[in-house]
Short mmCIF file of C-alpha atoms in Angstrom, two decimals:
data_model
loop_
_atom_site.label_atom_id
_atom_site.label_comp_id
_atom_site.label_asym_id
_atom_site.label_seq_id
_atom_site.Cartn_x
_atom_site.Cartn_y
_atom_site.Cartn_z
CA MET A 1366 -68.07 13.47 162.79
CA ARG A 1367 -69.23 11.09 160.07
CA LYS A 1368 -67.38 7.84 159.69
CA GLY A 1369 -66.19 7.07 156.18
CA LEU A 1370 -64.89 3.57 155.97
CA LEU A 1371 -63.14 1.48 153.36
CA LEU A 1372 -64.10 -1.93 154.65
CA ALA A 1373 -63.85 -5.55 153.63
CA PHE A 1374 -66.57 -6.79 151.28
CA SER A 1375 -67.64 -9.60 153.64
CA THR A 1376 -67.99 -8.58 157.27
CA GLY A 1377 -65.84 -10.76 159.49
CA LEU A 1378 -63.43 -11.94 156.78
CA LEU A 1379 -60.72 -9.36 157.36
CA LEU A 1380 -57.90 -10.84 159.44
CA THR A 1381 -54.67 -9.25 160.64
CA ALA A 1382 -51.51 -11.26 161.02
CA CYS A 1383 -47.75 -11.05 160.74
CA ASP A 1384 -46.88 -13.50 158.00
CA ASN A 1385 -44.12 -13.26 155.43
CA SER A 1386 -44.68 -16.75 154.03
CA GLU A 1387 -46.25 -15.37 150.82
CA LYS A 1388 -43.17 -13.45 149.66
CA THR A 1389 -42.00 -14.09 146.11
CA GLY A 1390 -38.32 -13.24 146.70
CA GLU A 1391 -38.69 -10.19 144.43
CA THR A 1392 -39.26 -6.61 145.50
CA PHE A 1393 -40.74 -3.22 144.72
CA HIS A 1394 -39.43 0.10 146.01
CA VAL A 1395 -41.49 2.58 147.99
CA GLU A 1396 -40.69 6.12 149.14
CA VAL A 1397 -43.00 8.03 151.50
CA SER A 1398 -42.92 11.60 152.79
CA ALA A 1399 -45.05 12.75 155.71
CA GLU A 1400 -44.84 14.98 158.76
CA TYR A 1401 -44.21 11.92 160.87
CA ASP A 1402 -41.25 10.36 162.67
CA ASP A 1403 -42.07 6.86 163.82
CA ILE A 1404 -42.80 3.48 162.26
CA ALA A 1405 -45.64 2.45 159.96
CA PHE A 1406 -46.60 -1.02 158.80
CA VAL A 1407 -46.77 -2.14 155.19
CA GLN A 1408 -49.60 -4.67 154.90
CA HIS A 1409 -50.57 -6.94 152.02
CA PHE A 1410 -54.31 -7.01 151.35
CA THR A 1411 -56.05 -9.96 149.67
CA GLY A 1412 -59.63 -9.51 150.82
CA ASP A 1413 -59.82 -12.25 153.44
CA SER A 1414 -56.41 -11.52 154.95
CA LEU A 1415 -54.29 -8.53 155.87
CA ASN A 1416 -50.67 -9.49 156.49
CA ILE A 1417 -47.80 -7.31 157.66
CA VAL A 1418 -44.99 -7.71 155.13
CA ASP A 1419 -42.60 -4.96 156.23
CA THR A 1420 -42.05 -1.90 158.40
CA LEU A 1421 -41.19 1.64 157.33
CA ARG A 1422 -39.18 3.80 159.74
CA PHE A 1423 -39.65 7.54 159.25
CA GLU A 1424 -36.77 9.89 159.94
CA GLY A 1425 -37.01 13.57 159.13
CA GLY A 1426 -40.45 12.95 157.64
CA LYS A 1427 -39.20 10.43 155.09
CA ALA A 1428 -39.10 6.66 154.77
CA SER A 1429 -38.13 4.31 151.97
CA GLY A 1430 -37.32 0.69 151.36
CA ASP A 1431 -37.33 -2.28 149.09
CA ILE A 1432 -40.41 -4.27 150.02
CA SER A 1433 -40.59 -7.99 149.36
CA ALA A 1434 -43.52 -8.50 147.03
CA ALA A 1435 -46.18 -10.85 148.38
CA LEU A 1436 -47.41 -11.43 144.82
CA PRO A 1437 -46.18 -10.39 141.37
CA TYR A 1438 -49.20 -8.00 141.33
CA GLY A 1439 -50.53 -7.07 144.74
CA PHE A 1440 -52.44 -4.52 146.79
CA TYR A 1441 -50.91 -2.99 149.89
CA GLN A 1442 -51.66 -0.45 152.54
CA ILE A 1443 -49.48 1.61 154.85
CA LYS A 1444 -50.98 1.73 158.32
CA PHE A 1445 -50.23 4.69 160.55
CA PRO A 1446 -51.40 5.11 164.18
CA GLY A 1447 -55.05 5.94 164.75
CA GLU A 1448 -56.32 3.58 162.05
CA GLN A 1449 -55.07 5.96 159.35
CA ILE A 1450 -54.30 4.02 156.18
CA LEU A 1451 -53.43 4.64 152.55
CA ARG A 1452 -53.62 1.98 149.87
CA PHE A 1453 -51.59 1.41 146.74
CA GLN A 1454 -50.94 -1.26 144.14
CA ALA A 1455 -47.46 -2.57 143.45
CA SER A 1456 -45.99 -5.11 141.07
CA VAL A 1457 -42.51 -6.59 141.18
CA GLY A 1458 -39.99 -3.93 140.16
CA ASP A 1459 -42.34 -0.96 140.66
CA GLU A 1460 -41.13 2.37 142.02
CA ILE A 1461 -43.89 3.76 144.23
CA SER A 1462 -43.65 7.38 145.40
CA ILE A 1463 -46.11 8.54 148.06
CA SER A 1464 -45.89 12.19 149.07
CA ASN A 1465 -47.65 14.97 150.96
CA VAL A 1466 -49.20 12.54 153.45
CA ASP A 1467 -51.38 14.63 155.77
CA LEU A 1468 -52.12 12.63 158.91
CA ASN A 1469 -54.09 15.50 160.43
CA ALA A 1470 -56.89 14.95 157.92
CA SER A 1471 -59.37 12.16 158.48
CA PRO A 1472 -59.20 10.18 156.33
CA LEU A 1473 -55.62 11.21 155.58
CA HIS A 1474 -54.65 12.93 152.33
CA TYR A 1475 -51.79 11.91 150.05
CA GLN A 1476 -50.34 11.91 146.54
CA VAL A 1477 -49.03 8.83 144.73
CA GLU A 1478 -47.00 8.07 141.62
CA GLY A 1479 -45.95 4.73 140.23
CA ASN A 1480 -48.86 3.12 138.38
CA LYS A 1481 -52.42 3.81 137.27
CA ASP A 1482 -54.05 1.44 139.79
CA SER A 1483 -52.42 3.25 142.72
CA LYS A 1484 -53.74 6.52 141.31
CA LYS A 1485 -57.22 5.04 141.03
CA LEU A 1486 -57.06 3.84 144.63
CA ARG A 1487 -56.08 7.35 145.66
CA GLY A 1488 -59.01 8.70 143.62
CA MET A 1489 -61.39 6.47 145.58
CA HIS A 1490 -59.73 7.45 148.84
CA MET A 1491 -59.94 11.17 148.16
CA LEU A 1492 -63.54 10.82 147.01
CA MET A 1493 -64.28 9.46 150.46
CA ALA A 1494 -62.29 12.28 152.08
CA ARG A 1495 -64.28 14.94 150.21
CA THR A 1496 -67.59 13.23 150.98
CA ILE A 1497 -66.86 13.05 154.70
CA ALA A 1498 -65.63 16.65 154.82
CA HIS A 1499 -68.82 17.84 153.10
CA LEU A 1500 -71.12 15.77 155.31
CA ASP A 1501 -69.29 16.99 158.42
CA SER A 1502 -69.78 20.61 157.37
CA ILE A 1503 -73.49 19.96 156.83
CA ASP A 1504 -73.68 18.32 160.27
CA MET A 1505 -72.16 21.41 161.89
CA LEU A 1506 -74.69 23.68 160.23
CA ARG A 1507 -77.52 21.34 161.14
CA GLN A 1508 -76.44 21.25 164.78
CA ARG A 1509 -76.40 25.04 164.96
CA ILE A 1510 -79.99 25.15 163.75
CA VAL A 1511 -81.08 22.41 166.17
CA ASN A 1512 -79.48 24.28 169.07
CA LEU A 1513 -81.29 27.55 168.31
CA ARG A 1514 -83.46 28.49 171.28
CA THR A 1515 -85.41 31.14 169.42
CA VAL A 1516 -88.39 30.32 167.26
CA ASP A 1517 -87.39 30.69 163.63
CA PRO A 1518 -89.88 29.88 160.84
CA ARG A 1519 -86.95 29.01 158.57
CA LYS A 1520 -85.72 26.26 160.89
CA ASP A 1521 -87.70 23.37 159.35
CA SER A 1522 -86.93 24.41 155.79
CA LEU A 1523 -83.20 24.67 156.59
CA LEU A 1524 -83.17 21.24 158.21
CA GLN A 1525 -84.94 19.83 155.15
CA HIS A 1526 -82.37 21.53 152.93
CA TYR A 1527 -79.50 19.94 154.90
CA HIS A 1528 -81.17 16.54 154.69
CA GLU A 1529 -81.44 16.89 150.90
CA SER A 1530 -77.77 17.96 150.79
CA ASP A 1531 -76.84 14.76 152.64
CA ILE A 1532 -78.67 12.70 150.03
CA GLU A 1533 -77.15 14.61 147.12
CA THR A 1534 -73.65 14.11 148.53
CA PHE A 1535 -74.24 10.40 149.01
CA LEU A 1536 -75.62 10.02 145.48
CA TYR A 1537 -72.69 11.94 144.01
CA HIS A 1538 -70.29 9.58 145.79
CA GLN A 1539 -72.30 6.63 144.53
CA ASP A 1540 -72.35 7.88 140.93
CA SER A 1541 -68.61 8.56 141.03
CA LEU A 1542 -67.87 4.98 142.07
CA LYS A 1543 -70.18 3.66 139.36
CA SER A 1544 -68.35 5.74 136.77
CA MET A 1545 -65.03 4.33 137.93
CA ILE A 1546 -66.35 0.78 137.53
CA LYS A 1547 -68.01 1.42 134.17
CA ALA A 1548 -64.80 2.95 132.79
CA ASP A 1549 -63.25 -0.54 132.74
CA THR A 1550 -65.00 -3.55 134.25
CA THR A 1551 -61.87 -5.68 133.79
CA GLN A 1552 -59.80 -3.74 136.35
CA LEU A 1553 -59.21 -5.66 139.58
CA VAL A 1554 -58.69 -2.39 141.47
CA ASN A 1555 -62.42 -1.66 141.04
CA VAL A 1556 -63.18 -4.27 143.70
CA PHE A 1557 -62.29 -1.57 146.25
CA ALA A 1558 -65.26 0.53 145.09
CA PHE A 1559 -67.56 -1.93 146.85
CA MET A 1560 -65.79 -1.39 150.18
CA HIS A 1561 -67.04 2.17 150.66
CA TYR A 1562 -69.32 2.82 153.61
CA ILE A 1563 -70.72 6.10 154.93
CA GLY A 1564 -71.46 5.37 158.56
CA GLN A 1565 -73.37 2.09 158.49
CA HIS A 1566 -74.53 2.52 154.89
CA ARG A 1567 -72.78 0.77 152.03
CA VAL A 1568 -72.40 3.26 149.19
CA LEU A 1569 -73.07 0.56 146.58
CA PRO A 1570 -75.65 -1.65 148.31
CA VAL A 1571 -76.00 -5.14 146.88
CA GLU A 1572 -79.75 -5.15 146.27
CA GLN A 1573 -79.82 -1.85 144.35
CA GLU A 1574 -76.48 -2.10 142.56
CA TYR A 1575 -76.34 -5.83 141.88
CA PRO A 1576 -75.65 -5.34 138.10
CA TYR A 1577 -72.36 -3.60 138.93
CA TYR A 1578 -71.23 -6.55 141.04
CA LEU A 1579 -72.03 -8.89 138.16
CA ALA A 1580 -70.39 -6.68 135.54
CA LEU A 1581 -67.13 -6.50 137.49
CA ASP A 1582 -67.22 -10.20 138.31
CA ASN A 1583 -67.71 -11.11 134.65
CA GLY A 1584 -65.16 -8.56 133.47
CA ILE A 1585 -62.29 -9.53 135.76
CA GLY A 1586 -63.16 -13.19 135.32
CA SER A 1587 -62.28 -12.88 131.63
CA THR A 1588 -58.74 -11.61 132.34
CA ASP A 1589 -55.48 -13.01 133.66
CA LYS A 1590 -56.45 -11.62 137.09
CA ALA A 1591 -59.15 -14.29 137.42
CA ASN A 1592 -56.75 -16.36 139.56
CA HIS A 1593 -55.74 -13.47 141.81
CA PRO A 1594 -56.61 -14.03 145.50
CA LEU A 1595 -58.42 -10.67 145.69
CA PHE A 1596 -60.68 -11.66 142.79
CA ASP A 1597 -61.15 -15.15 144.23
CA TRP A 1598 -62.40 -13.56 147.43
CA PHE A 1599 -64.66 -11.14 145.57
CA HIS A 1600 -65.96 -13.85 143.23
CA LYS A 1601 -66.96 -16.14 146.11
CA ASP A 1602 -69.11 -13.39 147.55
CA VAL A 1603 -70.64 -12.62 144.17
CA VAL A 1604 -71.49 -16.32 143.74
CA ASN A 1605 -73.33 -16.13 147.07
CA LEU A 1606 -75.02 -12.93 145.92
CA ARG A 1607 -76.17 -14.65 142.74
CA ARG A 1608 -77.69 -17.44 144.80
CA THR A 1609 -79.38 -14.96 147.14
CA VAL A 1610 -80.82 -12.92 144.27
CA GLU A 1611 -82.03 -16.05 142.49
CA ARG A 1612 -83.60 -17.30 145.70
CA ARG A 1613 -85.38 -14.00 146.22
CA ARG A 1614 -86.64 -14.17 142.64
CA LEU A 1615 -88.06 -17.66 143.23
CA ILE A 1616 -89.65 -16.60 146.53
CA LEU A 1617 -91.25 -13.56 144.88
CA GLN A 1618 -92.52 -15.71 142.04
CA ALA A 1619 -93.98 -18.26 144.47
CA SER A 1620 -95.58 -15.56 146.61
CA ARG A 1621 -97.41 -14.25 143.55
CA ASN A 1622 -98.89 -17.72 143.07
CA MET A 1623 -100.20 -17.82 146.64
CA GLU A 1624 -103.68 -16.55 145.79
CA PRO A 1625 -107.16 -17.78 146.65
CA GLY A 1626 -108.25 -20.43 144.16
CA GLU A 1627 -104.72 -21.79 143.65
CA LEU A 1628 -103.69 -25.26 144.86
CA ALA A 1629 -101.36 -25.11 147.87
CA PRO A 1630 -97.95 -26.76 147.27
CA SER A 1631 -97.37 -30.11 148.95
CA ILE A 1632 -95.35 -30.24 152.17
CA THR A 1633 -93.42 -33.26 153.40
CA SER A 1634 -91.30 -32.80 156.50
CA THR A 1635 -90.65 -34.25 159.95
CA ASN A 1636 -92.20 -33.69 163.34
CA PRO A 1637 -90.26 -33.20 166.62
CA SER A 1638 -89.98 -36.99 166.97
CA GLY A 1639 -88.40 -37.33 163.53
CA GLU A 1640 -91.48 -38.89 161.95
CA GLU A 1641 -92.49 -37.88 158.45
CA MET A 1642 -95.64 -35.80 158.08
CA THR A 1643 -97.39 -34.54 154.96
CA LEU A 1644 -99.89 -31.79 154.33
CA LYS A 1645 -101.69 -34.09 151.90
CA SER A 1646 -102.57 -36.46 154.75
CA LEU A 1647 -104.96 -33.78 156.06
CA ARG A 1648 -107.08 -33.69 152.87
CA GLY A 1649 -110.76 -33.61 153.78
CA ASN A 1650 -110.11 -30.95 156.45
CA VAL A 1651 -109.94 -27.18 156.39
CA VAL A 1652 -106.29 -26.52 157.26
CA LEU A 1653 -104.51 -23.43 158.44
CA ILE A 1654 -100.81 -23.61 157.51
CA GLU A 1655 -98.80 -21.33 159.76
CA PHE A 1656 -95.11 -20.40 159.52
CA TRP A 1657 -93.27 -19.36 162.65
CA LYS A 1658 -89.95 -19.20 164.52
CA LEU A 1659 -88.95 -19.43 168.15
CA ASP A 1660 -87.74 -15.82 168.29
CA CYS A 1661 -90.74 -14.36 166.46
CA GLY A 1662 -92.75 -12.56 169.16
CA PRO A 1663 -95.87 -11.92 167.02
CA CYS A 1664 -95.83 -15.60 165.98
CA ARG A 1665 -95.79 -16.76 169.58
CA GLN A 1666 -98.61 -14.37 170.50
CA ASN A 1667 -100.63 -15.64 167.55
CA HIS A 1668 -100.41 -19.17 168.92
CA LEU A 1669 -102.66 -18.15 171.81
CA HIS A 1670 -105.42 -17.26 169.36
CA LEU A 1671 -104.77 -20.33 167.21
CA ALA A 1672 -105.20 -22.48 170.31
CA GLU A 1673 -108.62 -20.88 170.85
CA MET A 1674 -109.57 -21.48 167.22
CA TYR A 1675 -108.46 -25.11 167.39
CA GLU A 1676 -110.47 -25.67 170.55
CA LYS A 1677 -113.51 -23.98 168.96
CA TYR A 1678 -113.39 -25.64 165.52
CA GLY A 1679 -111.19 -28.69 166.00
CA ASP A 1680 -114.18 -31.05 166.10
CA ARG A 1681 -115.49 -29.63 162.80
CA ASN A 1682 -112.71 -30.93 160.56
CA PHE A 1683 -110.40 -27.98 161.20
CA GLU A 1684 -106.64 -28.59 161.55
CA VAL A 1685 -103.58 -26.42 162.06
CA PHE A 1686 -100.35 -27.38 160.28
CA SER A 1687 -97.44 -25.53 161.92
CA VAL A 1688 -94.18 -25.13 159.99
CA ASN A 1689 -91.26 -24.07 162.15
CA LEU A 1690 -88.53 -22.10 160.32
CA ASP A 1691 -85.72 -22.35 162.85
CA GLY A 1692 -82.36 -23.85 161.92
CA GLY A 1693 -79.62 -23.26 159.40
CA ASP A 1694 -76.49 -21.10 159.90
CA GLY A 1695 -74.73 -23.89 161.77
CA GLN A 1696 -77.16 -23.91 164.69
CA SER A 1697 -77.34 -27.02 166.84
CA GLU A 1698 -80.26 -29.10 165.57
CA MET A 1699 -80.50 -30.98 168.85
CA LEU A 1700 -80.80 -27.78 170.92
CA LEU A 1701 -83.29 -26.30 168.47
CA LYS A 1702 -85.50 -29.38 168.59
CA THR A 1703 -85.50 -29.25 172.40
CA ALA A 1704 -86.50 -25.57 172.31
CA TRP A 1705 -89.08 -26.32 169.60
CA ARG A 1706 -90.77 -28.99 171.73
CA ALA A 1707 -90.75 -26.67 174.75
CA ALA A 1708 -92.34 -23.83 172.75
CA ILE A 1709 -95.11 -26.12 171.47
CA GLU A 1710 -96.00 -26.91 175.06
CA GLU A 1711 -95.55 -23.37 176.38
CA ASP A 1712 -97.72 -21.84 173.64
CA GLY A 1713 -100.52 -24.37 174.09
CA MET A 1714 -100.18 -25.68 170.53
CA THR A 1715 -102.27 -28.78 171.18
CA TRP A 1716 -102.79 -29.71 167.52
CA PRO A 1717 -100.66 -32.67 166.41
CA ASN A 1718 -99.29 -31.29 163.14
CA HIS A 1719 -95.86 -29.76 163.70
CA VAL A 1720 -93.03 -29.99 161.18
CA SER A 1721 -89.58 -28.54 160.51
CA ASP A 1722 -86.64 -29.53 158.33
CA MET A 1723 -84.35 -27.39 160.54
CA ASN A 1724 -83.07 -25.51 157.49
CA GLY A 1725 -84.52 -22.17 158.55
CA TRP A 1726 -85.03 -19.67 155.74
CA ASP A 1727 -83.16 -22.01 153.40
CA SER A 1728 -86.00 -24.52 153.64
CA GLN A 1729 -87.53 -25.68 150.36
CA ILE A 1730 -90.92 -25.02 151.96
CA VAL A 1731 -90.03 -21.31 152.15
CA LEU A 1732 -89.33 -21.33 148.42
CA ASP A 1733 -92.47 -23.27 147.55
CA TYR A 1734 -94.72 -20.94 149.54
CA GLY A 1735 -92.86 -17.68 148.84
CA VAL A 1736 -92.53 -16.90 152.55
CA GLU A 1737 -90.89 -13.48 152.91
CA ASN A 1738 -91.88 -12.67 156.48
CA ILE A 1739 -93.63 -14.20 159.47
CA PRO A 1740 -96.11 -14.76 161.00
CA ARG A 1741 -97.56 -16.09 157.76
CA THR A 1742 -100.74 -18.17 157.41
CA ILE A 1743 -102.40 -19.91 154.46
CA LEU A 1744 -105.95 -21.27 154.84
CA ILE A 1745 -106.85 -24.15 152.51
CA ASP A 1746 -110.07 -26.04 151.89
CA PRO A 1747 -110.54 -29.85 152.10
CA ARG A 1748 -109.21 -30.21 148.52
CA GLY A 1749 -106.04 -28.24 149.26
CA VAL A 1750 -107.20 -25.08 147.46
CA ILE A 1751 -106.22 -21.74 149.02
CA LEU A 1752 -109.09 -19.91 150.70
CA GLY A 1753 -107.23 -17.01 152.30
CA ILE A 1754 -103.82 -15.63 153.20
CA ASP A 1755 -102.59 -14.02 156.42
CA LEU A 1756 -105.87 -14.45 158.26
CA HIS A 1757 -105.44 -13.68 161.96
CA GLY A 1758 -107.59 -12.86 164.97
CA GLU A 1759 -111.21 -11.98 164.29
CA GLY A 1760 -110.69 -12.24 160.55
CA LEU A 1761 -109.74 -15.91 160.87
CA ASP A 1762 -112.59 -16.56 163.27
CA ARG A 1763 -115.14 -15.05 160.86
CA LYS A 1764 -113.78 -17.03 157.92
CA LEU A 1765 -113.87 -20.32 159.82
CA SER A 1766 -117.41 -19.68 161.07
CA GLN A 1767 -118.53 -19.13 157.47
CA ILE A 1768 -117.05 -22.33 156.01
CA LEU A 1769 -117.39 -24.81 158.90
#
């Protein structure tokens, strides 16, 4: 069965705790009906925290209570066993009525009355329920075809049809969420649209749907909900997204400038001993700039060939300038430098020009050179002008034999 998930926007930020410290002293009332006779937790959701604020005890399929409001305007979920949840919005003084809860469905089904945001949350929830039900039915049909032992000429066309149905269902879900957001980009409840996943796939992926993230961020930011903890959480992630998108733009722009005939950007960094080294100091030599990381297998294999090239052409004014891209993300710089030195020795990188600022992919050098993937090499002439890009193996050997 397909997994349809309503997850936190930033993986790893969702915490569960019992904490009533946020309560305002004011309440809202909730009534729930379900074929269920046990307890369920009422949890307050802010994006980076999920706190139990009360417990509902079901008797005869009904439960009700006055719930202490965590905020004057907040988002909550009722958690049943088996990770079954339903979400609603409640403000101080609200009367929330949740009925026809069907715990046998996955995700569960329900009705809600009380306010428009709770109804919109239910709309998102039921959209997911319909999507999963449809995808599951397609999966069953697909499995029947796959299990057929007889040769049937229609088999491939049917499987292709089911694959196209999967895509159509996903796109319909995606378009529905977009329509909900576009209807009013000032509604805080729309943040939940970005929490929809089908299996491992985010329904509104950042790279393709970035304008929707920005529209909602700008819209809510212009309202009185700009100080709400849910928006604060969402906004922080959008700020990071803006930085990521801008960085990608700069990298793409720089990569387009990395063409033969262009002057290679300057590089100033430090070697394993902490001493400053510059690319400019190698003027007068043909230089191969190579970008690599410790965990890049193809990079490490390429070092074997670079060692041969350095031995073959090193006495003809040929140099290798290796830029290591390890680091960043809170990694231990001391441990990385130790591993870096060991790799230089293990890979036979006998040339003396090794640098790293230990900032990983956040390095300014990455931006300057538009490095999108590794291994990456740039060959420059004695003036610092680019001769070739991504030359490896025999191609590099031929180029060096021509110019040296």
